[in-house]
Amino acid sequence: MSDSRKSVIVGTAGHIDHGKSTLIEALTGTHPDRLEEEKRRGITIDLGFAFLEEDGVRYGFVDVPGHERFVKNMLAGASGIDLVLLVIAADEVIKPQTREHFEICRLLGVQRGVIALTKCDLADNDTRELARLEIEEFVKGTFLAGAPIVEVSAKTQQGLSDLKAALRAAAEAAAAKDTKRYFRLPIDRSFAVKGFGTVVTGTLFSGQVSVGDEVELFPARKLLRVRGLQTGGKSVERAEAGQRTAVNVAGIEHTAIQRGMVLSAKGRLRATRRLDVRLELLPGAPPLKNRVRVHFHAGTLETIGEVHLLGSRELAPRGKAFAQLRLQDDAVLVRGDRFIVRQFSPVVTIGGGTVLDPLARRFSAKDTARAEFLEKLESGTREEILRAMAERNLLGIAAEEIIVRTGWVAAELAAAAKTVAQQRGIRVVSNEPLILLSETRFSEILKQLPARVERFHKENPLLQGITREELKASLGRRVRPETFAAALQMLTEQKKLVTQGEFVKKAGTEITLTTEEIRAKDQIVQAFAKAGLAVPSANDVLAQLKMEKAHAEKLLQILLREKVLVRVSTELIFHQEALARLSALLAQYKKTKGERIGVPAFKELTGITRKYAIPLLEHLDRQRLTRRAGDERVIL
Ligand SMILES: Nc1nc2c(ncn2[C@@H]2O[C@H](COP(=O)(O)OP(=O)(O)O)[C@@H](O)[C@H]2O)c(=O)[nH]1
Ligand SMILES: [Mg+2]
């Protein structure tokens, strides 16, 4: 679907009673106040929405409440807006929520806007002129410096066409939201529509969504099917970033979804309660102490967070710092997302900032590299960020983790990884999945592996080698399977290690058994081979040998490792050929007598006593050759 019409979200901002809702109605014909209580009291309590399509631009208006008690609702609406319509009444000019809303928009990174000087029918020329000067002073040096200040009156309709022209110019200049990123929609409402079921609404933050898509609901991590979509009051097949969107989802009650939850592309995000951020304090805020609790707002989510300042005990007004936020609830965030913090009590907006690492490592005084890492995340190129992530993690970093932290799409990640792989210092240990690891760490592993193998040979002179599994485990949990495989491959290519099936050994080592050992080993094998299924006890077999028990024990271990012998229970060991014959026997039985076999029939078939039959049947169950069904077994 190619569609040249631009979609922009316009959010109102401004003090209560300055005429925001009235102005939206004058512009769109829709009064945004929805709730009964709002209509009765004549004030906006929650978010309101209206649409307008004009001159090839689709406007989604989000009307916010001006009352200081409802700033938290305003915050849910303000995230995701492209343009702010700052509403200032000519007769009152700058009031507390004019300031607070404006600061919030600035902290949320809103880039553009239009200022509406409302209620101009109530102000004479001089008053309007003074208001203008005051507003110009107010926005000086900010993103709204130089923004048009349009005089309007919703009552007389004066200035409405100028306002639309100003909005249109701003809409054209505004950067379009990225429809190529992963789909993300912070939910602001959830309700049921008769005949359709659950509908959630929100500002489509990034990417796009189509009817039929499977999307993920956070933090529940529930997959939901998109049954229908609406934008601008019309049913559509697809909605994209920058549109107010209603999503009809199947498979969930509307009461199970609340404001603050997020719908997103499947598997592309992760919930977090610990994030590293760049935090900024407003000029008018009191100093912020380390470990203080704040209200945290991001997207449509509101929760409580604890601030851990990096490297300082207090943040001064206007100050900026790196900090870790610990949240009380799950948030779904990626690098670059904006957030707002409000004082715990009394509740006023004190600052905000940008998410740098949404899956931050636990705060620790020993972690001296954190600041440098965060600087990279804040202002580095993709390549620099990728390097920094790979270097910071002993395990290296995998594609999936990079994506959930950064929101990068596959092509961006691939391009950056390609460049990084060509530079020194970072190694691609696996392409599928993509895993990057620092060379320093990789060479450590390259040194550790032969040392571990060597030690194994020393401790187990009779064994041919260490199993892959044991070798991997000896490195601890700080090595991914892919990294282990890559290192092992490199070492075998360099002929430092040799692999033989399950076993890894040092190149050039052959275990050499003495003639006496070889003979003894053979004796053990013969004893079990001869016995068939009615095996002797291992102790008895070993006692027959003319050697020390511990020594004989080792030979038995070798045979078990070589899988010549198989341990079926603590007591019983069988020759692998006897077991192979047993499964052939069972297959034959199944063919001729059916799939069910009881213990008596099994004993008869094999000619063994209960002492052997029961452990053998349990072994067969574990091997999934049989399955227990009451008193009988089903041959699989
Ligand atoms: N005279 C006049 N009154 C207005 C104008 N715009 C809004 N009002 C009135 O101001 C009051 C508050 O308006 P409202 O839109 O609810 O303000 P909000 O709190 O900013 O949304 C209402 O009684 C409106 O009728 C205007 O341009 N001129
Ligand atoms: Mg209002």
JSON list of N, CA, C and O and ligand atoms in Angstrom, two decimals, residues 14-23 31 33 42-44 63-67 87 118-122 152-156, ligand 1:
[
{"chain": "A", "resi": 14, "resn": "GLY", "atom": "N", "xyz": [-0.99, 22.67, 27.96]},
{"chain": "A", "resi": 14, "resn": "GLY", "atom": "CA", "xyz": [-1.33, 23.99, 28.49]},
{"chain": "A", "resi": 14, "resn": "GLY", "atom": "C", "xyz": [-2.17, 23.90, 29.75]},
{"chain": "A", "resi": 14, "resn": "GLY", "atom": "O", "xyz": [-2.70, 22.85, 30.10]},
{"chain": "A", "resi": 15, "resn": "HIS", "atom": "N", "xyz": [-2.27, 25.05, 30.40]},
{"chain": "A", "resi": 15, "resn": "HIS", "atom": "CA", "xyz": [-2.96, 25.13, 31.68]},
{"chain": "A", "resi": 15, "resn": "HIS", "atom": "C", "xyz": [-4.45, 24.85, 31.53]},
{"chain": "A", "resi": 15, "resn": "HIS", "atom": "O", "xyz": [-5.02, 25.03, 30.46]},
{"chain": "A", "resi": 16, "resn": "ILE", "atom": "N", "xyz": [-5.06, 24.44, 32.65]},
{"chain": "A", "resi": 16, "resn": "ILE", "atom": "CA", "xyz": [-6.49, 24.15, 32.63]},
{"chain": "A", "resi": 16, "resn": "ILE", "atom": "C", "xyz": [-7.29, 25.41, 32.25]},
{"chain": "A", "resi": 16, "resn": "ILE", "atom": "O", "xyz": [-6.90, 26.52, 32.60]},
{"chain": "A", "resi": 17, "resn": "ASP", "atom": "N", "xyz": [-8.35, 25.18, 31.51]},
{"chain": "A", "resi": 17, "resn": "ASP", "atom": "CA", "xyz": [-9.28, 26.26, 31.13]},
{"chain": "A", "resi": 17, "resn": "ASP", "atom": "C", "xyz": [-8.72, 27.24, 30.12]},
{"chain": "A", "resi": 17, "resn": "ASP", "atom": "O", "xyz": [-9.29, 28.30, 29.92]},
{"chain": "A", "resi": 18, "resn": "HIS", "atom": "N", "xyz": [-7.57, 26.90, 29.52]},
{"chain": "A", "resi": 18, "resn": "HIS", "atom": "CA", "xyz": [-7.04, 27.83, 28.51]},
{"chain": "A", "resi": 18, "resn": "HIS", "atom": "C", "xyz": [-7.67, 27.59, 27.14]},
{"chain": "A", "resi": 18, "resn": "HIS", "atom": "O", "xyz": [-7.34, 28.27, 26.19]},
{"chain": "A", "resi": 19, "resn": "GLY", "atom": "N", "xyz": [-8.54, 26.59, 27.06]},
{"chain": "A", "resi": 19, "resn": "GLY", "atom": "CA", "xyz": [-9.29, 26.40, 25.82]},
{"chain": "A", "resi": 19, "resn": "GLY", "atom": "C", "xyz": [-8.77, 25.30, 24.92]},
{"chain": "A", "resi": 19, "resn": "GLY", "atom": "O", "xyz": [-9.05, 25.29, 23.71]},
{"chain": "A", "resi": 20, "resn": "LYS", "atom": "N", "xyz": [-8.06, 24.33, 25.48]},
{"chain": "A", "resi": 20, "resn": "LYS", "atom": "CA", "xyz": [-7.50, 23.24, 24.66]},
{"chain": "A", "resi": 20, "resn": "LYS", "atom": "C", "xyz": [-8.61, 22.41, 24.01]},
{"chain": "A", "resi": 20, "resn": "LYS", "atom": "O", "xyz": [-8.64, 22.22, 22.79]},
{"chain": "A", "resi": 21, "resn": "SER", "atom": "N", "xyz": [-9.52, 21.90, 24.86]},
{"chain": "A", "resi": 21, "resn": "SER", "atom": "CA", "xyz": [-10.55, 21.00, 24.32]},
{"chain": "A", "resi": 21, "resn": "SER", "atom": "C", "xyz": [-11.46, 21.74, 23.35]},
{"chain": "A", "resi": 21, "resn": "SER", "atom": "O", "xyz": [-11.82, 21.21, 22.29]},
{"chain": "A", "resi": 22, "resn": "THR", "atom": "N", "xyz": [-11.81, 22.98, 23.69]},
{"chain": "A", "resi": 22, "resn": "THR", "atom": "CA", "xyz": [-12.67, 23.78, 22.82]},
{"chain": "A", "resi": 22, "resn": "THR", "atom": "C", "xyz": [-11.99, 24.00, 21.46]},
{"chain": "A", "resi": 22, "resn": "THR", "atom": "O", "xyz": [-12.63, 23.95, 20.41]},
{"chain": "A", "resi": 23, "resn": "LEU", "atom": "N", "xyz": [-10.69, 24.22, 21.51]},
{"chain": "A", "resi": 23, "resn": "LEU", "atom": "CA", "xyz": [-9.96, 24.47, 20.26]},
{"chain": "A", "resi": 23, "resn": "LEU", "atom": "C", "xyz": [-9.93, 23.21, 19.39]},
{"chain": "A", "resi": 23, "resn": "LEU", "atom": "O", "xyz": [-10.07, 23.28, 18.17]},
{"chain": "A", "resi": 31, "resn": "HIS", "atom": "N", "xyz": [-15.72, 17.08, 19.97]},
{"chain": "A", "resi": 31, "resn": "HIS", "atom": "CA", "xyz": [-15.30, 17.50, 21.30]},
{"chain": "A", "resi": 31, "resn": "HIS", "atom": "C", "xyz": [-14.59, 16.32, 21.95]},
{"chain": "A", "resi": 31, "resn": "HIS", "atom": "O", "xyz": [-15.14, 15.23, 22.06]},
{"chain": "A", "resi": 33, "resn": "ASP", "atom": "N", "xyz": [-13.68, 15.59, 25.00]},
{"chain": "A", "resi": 33, "resn": "ASP", "atom": "CA", "xyz": [-14.03, 15.03, 26.31]},
{"chain": "A", "resi": 33, "resn": "ASP", "atom": "C", "xyz": [-15.03, 13.91, 26.12]},
{"chain": "A", "resi": 33, "resn": "ASP", "atom": "O", "xyz": [-16.09, 14.08, 25.51]},
{"chain": "A", "resi": 42, "resn": "GLY", "atom": "N", "xyz": [-17.25, 19.91, 33.01]},
{"chain": "A", "resi": 42, "resn": "GLY", "atom": "CA", "xyz": [-16.68, 20.83, 32.04]},
{"chain": "A", "resi": 42, "resn": "GLY", "atom": "C", "xyz": [-15.15, 20.87, 32.10]},
{"chain": "A", "resi": 42, "resn": "GLY", "atom": "O", "xyz": [-14.53, 21.84, 31.71]},
{"chain": "A", "resi": 43, "resn": "ILE", "atom": "N", "xyz": [-14.52, 19.82, 32.65]},
{"chain": "A", "resi": 43, "resn": "ILE", "atom": "CA", "xyz": [-13.05, 19.77, 32.59]},
{"chain": "A", "resi": 43, "resn": "ILE", "atom": "C", "xyz": [-12.60, 18.43, 32.02]},
{"chain": "A", "resi": 43, "resn": "ILE", "atom": "O", "xyz": [-13.31, 17.43, 32.11]},
{"chain": "A", "resi": 44, "resn": "THR", "atom": "N", "xyz": [-11.42, 18.46, 31.44]},
{"chain": "A", "resi": 44, "resn": "THR", "atom": "CA", "xyz": [-10.85, 17.23, 30.90]},
{"chain": "A", "resi": 44, "resn": "THR", "atom": "C", "xyz": [-10.13, 16.50, 32.02]},
{"chain": "A", "resi": 44, "resn": "THR", "atom": "O", "xyz": [-9.34, 17.09, 32.75]},
{"chain": "A", "resi": 63, "resn": "ASP", "atom": "N", "xyz": [-5.89, 15.15, 23.10]},
{"chain": "A", "resi": 63, "resn": "ASP", "atom": "CA", "xyz": [-6.17, 16.29, 23.97]},
{"chain": "A", "resi": 63, "resn": "ASP", "atom": "C", "xyz": [-5.93, 15.86, 25.41]},
{"chain": "A", "resi": 63, "resn": "ASP", "atom": "O", "xyz": [-6.43, 14.84, 25.87]},
{"chain": "A", "resi": 64, "resn": "VAL", "atom": "N", "xyz": [-5.13, 16.66, 26.11]},
{"chain": "A", "resi": 64, "resn": "VAL", "atom": "CA", "xyz": [-4.72, 16.25, 27.45]},
{"chain": "A", "resi": 64, "resn": "VAL", "atom": "C", "xyz": [-5.39, 17.13, 28.50]},
{"chain": "A", "resi": 64, "resn": "VAL", "atom": "O", "xyz": [-5.76, 18.26, 28.22]},
{"chain": "A", "resi": 65, "resn": "PRO", "atom": "N", "xyz": [-5.55, 16.60, 29.72]},
{"chain": "A", "resi": 65, "resn": "PRO", "atom": "CA", "xyz": [-6.12, 17.42, 30.78]},
{"chain": "A", "resi": 65, "resn": "PRO", "atom": "C", "xyz": [-5.09, 18.44, 31.29]},
{"chain": "A", "resi": 65, "resn": "PRO", "atom": "O", "xyz": [-3.90, 18.14, 31.36]},
{"chain": "A", "resi": 66, "resn": "GLY", "atom": "N", "xyz": [-5.57, 19.62, 31.63]},
{"chain": "A", "resi": 66, "resn": "GLY", "atom": "CA", "xyz": [-4.65, 20.66, 32.10]},
{"chain": "A", "resi": 66, "resn": "GLY", "atom": "C", "xyz": [-4.52, 20.69, 33.61]},
{"chain": "A", "resi": 66, "resn": "GLY", "atom": "O", "xyz": [-3.55, 21.21, 34.15]},
{"chain": "A", "resi": 67, "resn": "HIS", "atom": "N", "xyz": [-5.50, 20.11, 34.29]},
{"chain": "A", "resi": 67, "resn": "HIS", "atom": "CA", "xyz": [-5.49, 20.16, 35.75]},
{"chain": "A", "resi": 67, "resn": "HIS", "atom": "C", "xyz": [-4.26, 19.48, 36.32]},
{"chain": "A", "resi": 67, "resn": "HIS", "atom": "O", "xyz": [-3.87, 18.42, 35.87]},
{"chain": "A", "resi": 87, "resn": "VAL", "atom": "N", "xyz": [-1.30, 25.54, 24.07]},
{"chain": "A", "resi": 87, "resn": "VAL", "atom": "CA", "xyz": [-2.46, 26.43, 24.15]},
{"chain": "A", "resi": 87, "resn": "VAL", "atom": "C", "xyz": [-2.29, 27.39, 25.33]},
{"chain": "A", "resi": 87, "resn": "VAL", "atom": "O", "xyz": [-2.14, 26.96, 26.47]},
{"chain": "A", "resi": 118, "resn": "THR", "atom": "N", "xyz": [-5.11, 31.61, 22.69]},
{"chain": "A", "resi": 118, "resn": "THR", "atom": "CA", "xyz": [-6.56, 31.43, 22.64]},
{"chain": "A", "resi": 118, "resn": "THR", "atom": "C", "xyz": [-7.30, 32.53, 23.39]},
{"chain": "A", "resi": 118, "resn": "THR", "atom": "O", "xyz": [-6.68, 33.36, 24.07]},
{"chain": "A", "resi": 119, "resn": "LYS", "atom": "N", "xyz": [-8.59, 32.48, 23.23]},
{"chain": "A", "resi": 119, "resn": "LYS", "atom": "CA", "xyz": [-9.51, 33.44, 23.87]},
{"chain": "A", "resi": 119, "resn": "LYS", "atom": "C", "xyz": [-9.17, 34.89, 23.49]},
{"chain": "A", "resi": 119, "resn": "LYS", "atom": "O", "xyz": [-9.24, 35.79, 24.33]},
{"chain": "A", "resi": 120, "resn": "CYS", "atom": "N", "xyz": [-8.75, 35.07, 22.24]},
{"chain": "A", "resi": 120, "resn": "CYS", "atom": "CA", "xyz": [-8.37, 36.40, 21.81]},
{"chain": "A", "resi": 120, "resn": "CYS", "atom": "C", "xyz": [-9.56, 37.36, 21.78]},
{"chain": "A", "resi": 120, "resn": "CYS", "atom": "O", "xyz": [-9.40, 38.58, 21.82]},
{"chain": "A", "resi": 121, "resn": "ASP", "atom": "N", "xyz": [-10.76, 36.78, 21.74]},
{"chain": "A", "resi": 121, "resn": "ASP", "atom": "CA", "xyz": [-11.95, 37.64, 21.79]},
{"chain": "A", "resi": 121, "resn": "ASP", "atom": "C", "xyz": [-12.07, 38.34, 23.15]},
{"chain": "A", "resi": 121, "resn": "ASP", "atom": "O", "xyz": [-12.77, 39.32, 23.30]},
{"chain": "A", "resi": 122, "resn": "LEU", "atom": "N", "xyz": [-11.35, 37.83, 24.15]},
{"chain": "A", "resi": 122, "resn": "LEU", "atom": "CA", "xyz": [-11.44, 38.41, 25.49]},
{"chain": "A", "resi": 122, "resn": "LEU", "atom": "C", "xyz": [-10.30, 39.39, 25.77]},
{"chain": "A", "resi": 122, "resn": "LEU", "atom": "O", "xyz": [-10.22, 39.95, 26.86]},
{"chain": "A", "resi": 152, "resn": "VAL", "atom": "N", "xyz": [-6.09, 33.06, 18.14]},
{"chain": "A", "resi": 152, "resn": "VAL", "atom": "CA", "xyz": [-7.35, 32.41, 17.77]},
{"chain": "A", "resi": 152, "resn": "VAL", "atom": "C", "xyz": [-8.44, 32.70, 18.80]},
{"chain": "A", "resi": 152, "resn": "VAL", "atom": "O", "xyz": [-8.16, 33.10, 19.93]},
{"chain": "A", "resi": 153, "resn": "SER", "atom": "N", "xyz": [-9.65, 32.47, 18.35]},
{"chain": "A", "resi": 153, "resn": "SER", "atom": "CA", "xyz": [-10.78, 32.46, 19.27]},
{"chain": "A", "resi": 153, "resn": "SER", "atom": "C", "xyz": [-11.72, 31.37, 18.82]},
{"chain": "A", "resi": 153, "resn": "SER", "atom": "O", "xyz": [-12.18, 31.35, 17.68]},
{"chain": "A", "resi": 154, "resn": "ALA", "atom": "N", "xyz": [-11.96, 30.45, 19.72]},
{"chain": "A", "resi": 154, "resn": "ALA", "atom": "CA", "xyz": [-12.89, 29.37, 19.38]},
{"chain": "A", "resi": 154, "resn": "ALA", "atom": "C", "xyz": [-14.30, 29.94, 19.32]},
{"chain": "A", "resi": 154, "resn": "ALA", "atom": "O", "xyz": [-15.17, 29.41, 18.64]},
{"chain": "A", "resi": 155, "resn": "LYS", "atom": "N", "xyz": [-14.50, 31.02, 20.01]},
{"chain": "A", "resi": 155, "resn": "LYS", "atom": "CA", "xyz": [-15.83, 31.61, 20.06]},
{"chain": "A", "resi": 155, "resn": "LYS", "atom": "C", "xyz": [-16.17, 32.29, 18.72]},
{"chain": "A", "resi": 155, "resn": "LYS", "atom": "O", "xyz": [-17.24, 32.06, 18.17]},
{"chain": "A", "resi": 156, "resn": "THR", "atom": "N", "xyz": [-15.26, 33.10, 18.20]},
{"chain": "A", "resi": 156, "resn": "THR", "atom": "CA", "xyz": [-15.56, 33.84, 16.97]},
{"chain": "A", "resi": 156, "resn": "THR", "atom": "C", "xyz": [-14.99, 33.14, 15.74]},
{"chain": "A", "resi": 156, "resn": "THR", "atom": "O", "xyz": [-15.15, 33.62, 14.63]},
{"chain": "B", "resi": 1, "resn": "LIG", "atom": "N1", "xyz": [-14.46, 33.51, 25.19]},
{"chain": "B", "resi": 1, "resn": "LIG", "atom": "C1", "xyz": [-13.83, 32.40, 24.88]},
{"chain": "B", "resi": 1, "resn": "LIG", "atom": "N2", "xyz": [-13.97, 31.33, 25.70]},
{"chain": "B", "resi": 1, "resn": "LIG", "atom": "C2", "xyz": [-13.33, 30.20, 25.37]},
{"chain": "B", "resi": 1, "resn": "LIG", "atom": "C3", "xyz": [-12.52, 30.10, 24.22]},
{"chain": "B", "resi": 1, "resn": "LIG", "atom": "N3", "xyz": [-12.02, 28.88, 24.19]},
{"chain": "B", "resi": 1, "resn": "LIG", "atom": "C4", "xyz": [-12.49, 28.22, 25.27]},
{"chain": "B", "resi": 1, "resn": "LIG", "atom": "N4", "xyz": [-13.29, 29.01, 25.98]},
{"chain": "B", "resi": 1, "resn": "LIG", "atom": "C5", "xyz": [-13.97, 28.65, 27.22]},
{"chain": "B", "resi": 1, "resn": "LIG", "atom": "O1", "xyz": [-13.00, 28.38, 28.24]},
{"chain": "B", "resi": 1, "resn": "LIG", "atom": "C6", "xyz": [-13.44, 27.33, 29.09]},
{"chain": "B", "resi": 1, "resn": "LIG", "atom": "C7", "xyz": [-12.41, 26.26, 29.16]},
{"chain": "B", "resi": 1, "resn": "LIG", "atom": "O2", "xyz": [-12.24, 25.67, 27.90]},
{"chain": "B", "resi": 1, "resn": "LIG", "atom": "P1", "xyz": [-11.70, 24.21, 27.70]},
{"chain": "B", "resi": 1, "resn": "LIG", "atom": "O3", "xyz": [-11.62, 24.00, 26.26]},
{"chain": "B", "resi": 1, "resn": "LIG", "atom": "O4", "xyz": [-12.48, 23.26, 28.51]},
{"chain": "B", "resi": 1, "resn": "LIG", "atom": "O5", "xyz": [-10.28, 24.41, 28.34]},
{"chain": "B", "resi": 1, "resn": "LIG", "atom": "P2", "xyz": [-9.16, 23.29, 28.62]},
{"chain": "B", "resi": 1, "resn": "LIG", "atom": "O6", "xyz": [-9.21, 23.01, 30.08]},
{"chain": "B", "resi": 1, "resn": "LIG", "atom": "O7", "xyz": [-7.87, 23.92, 28.23]},
{"chain": "B", "resi": 1, "resn": "LIG", "atom": "O8", "xyz": [-9.48, 22.12, 27.78]},
{"chain": "B", "resi": 1, "resn": "LIG", "atom": "C8", "xyz": [-14.78, 26.85, 28.52]},
{"chain": "B", "resi": 1, "resn": "LIG", "atom": "O9", "xyz": [-15.82, 27.43, 29.25]},
{"chain": "B", "resi": 1, "resn": "LIG", "atom": "C9", "xyz": [-14.77, 27.37, 27.09]},
{"chain": "B", "resi": 1, "resn": "LIG", "atom": "O10", "xyz": [-16.05, 27.65, 26.61]},
{"chain": "B", "resi": 1, "resn": "LIG", "atom": "C10", "xyz": [-12.39, 31.26, 23.38]},
{"chain": "B", "resi": 1, "resn": "LIG", "atom": "O11", "xyz": [-11.69, 31.28, 22.37]},
{"chain": "B", "resi": 1, "resn": "LIG", "atom": "N5", "xyz": [-13.05, 32.35, 23.77]}
]
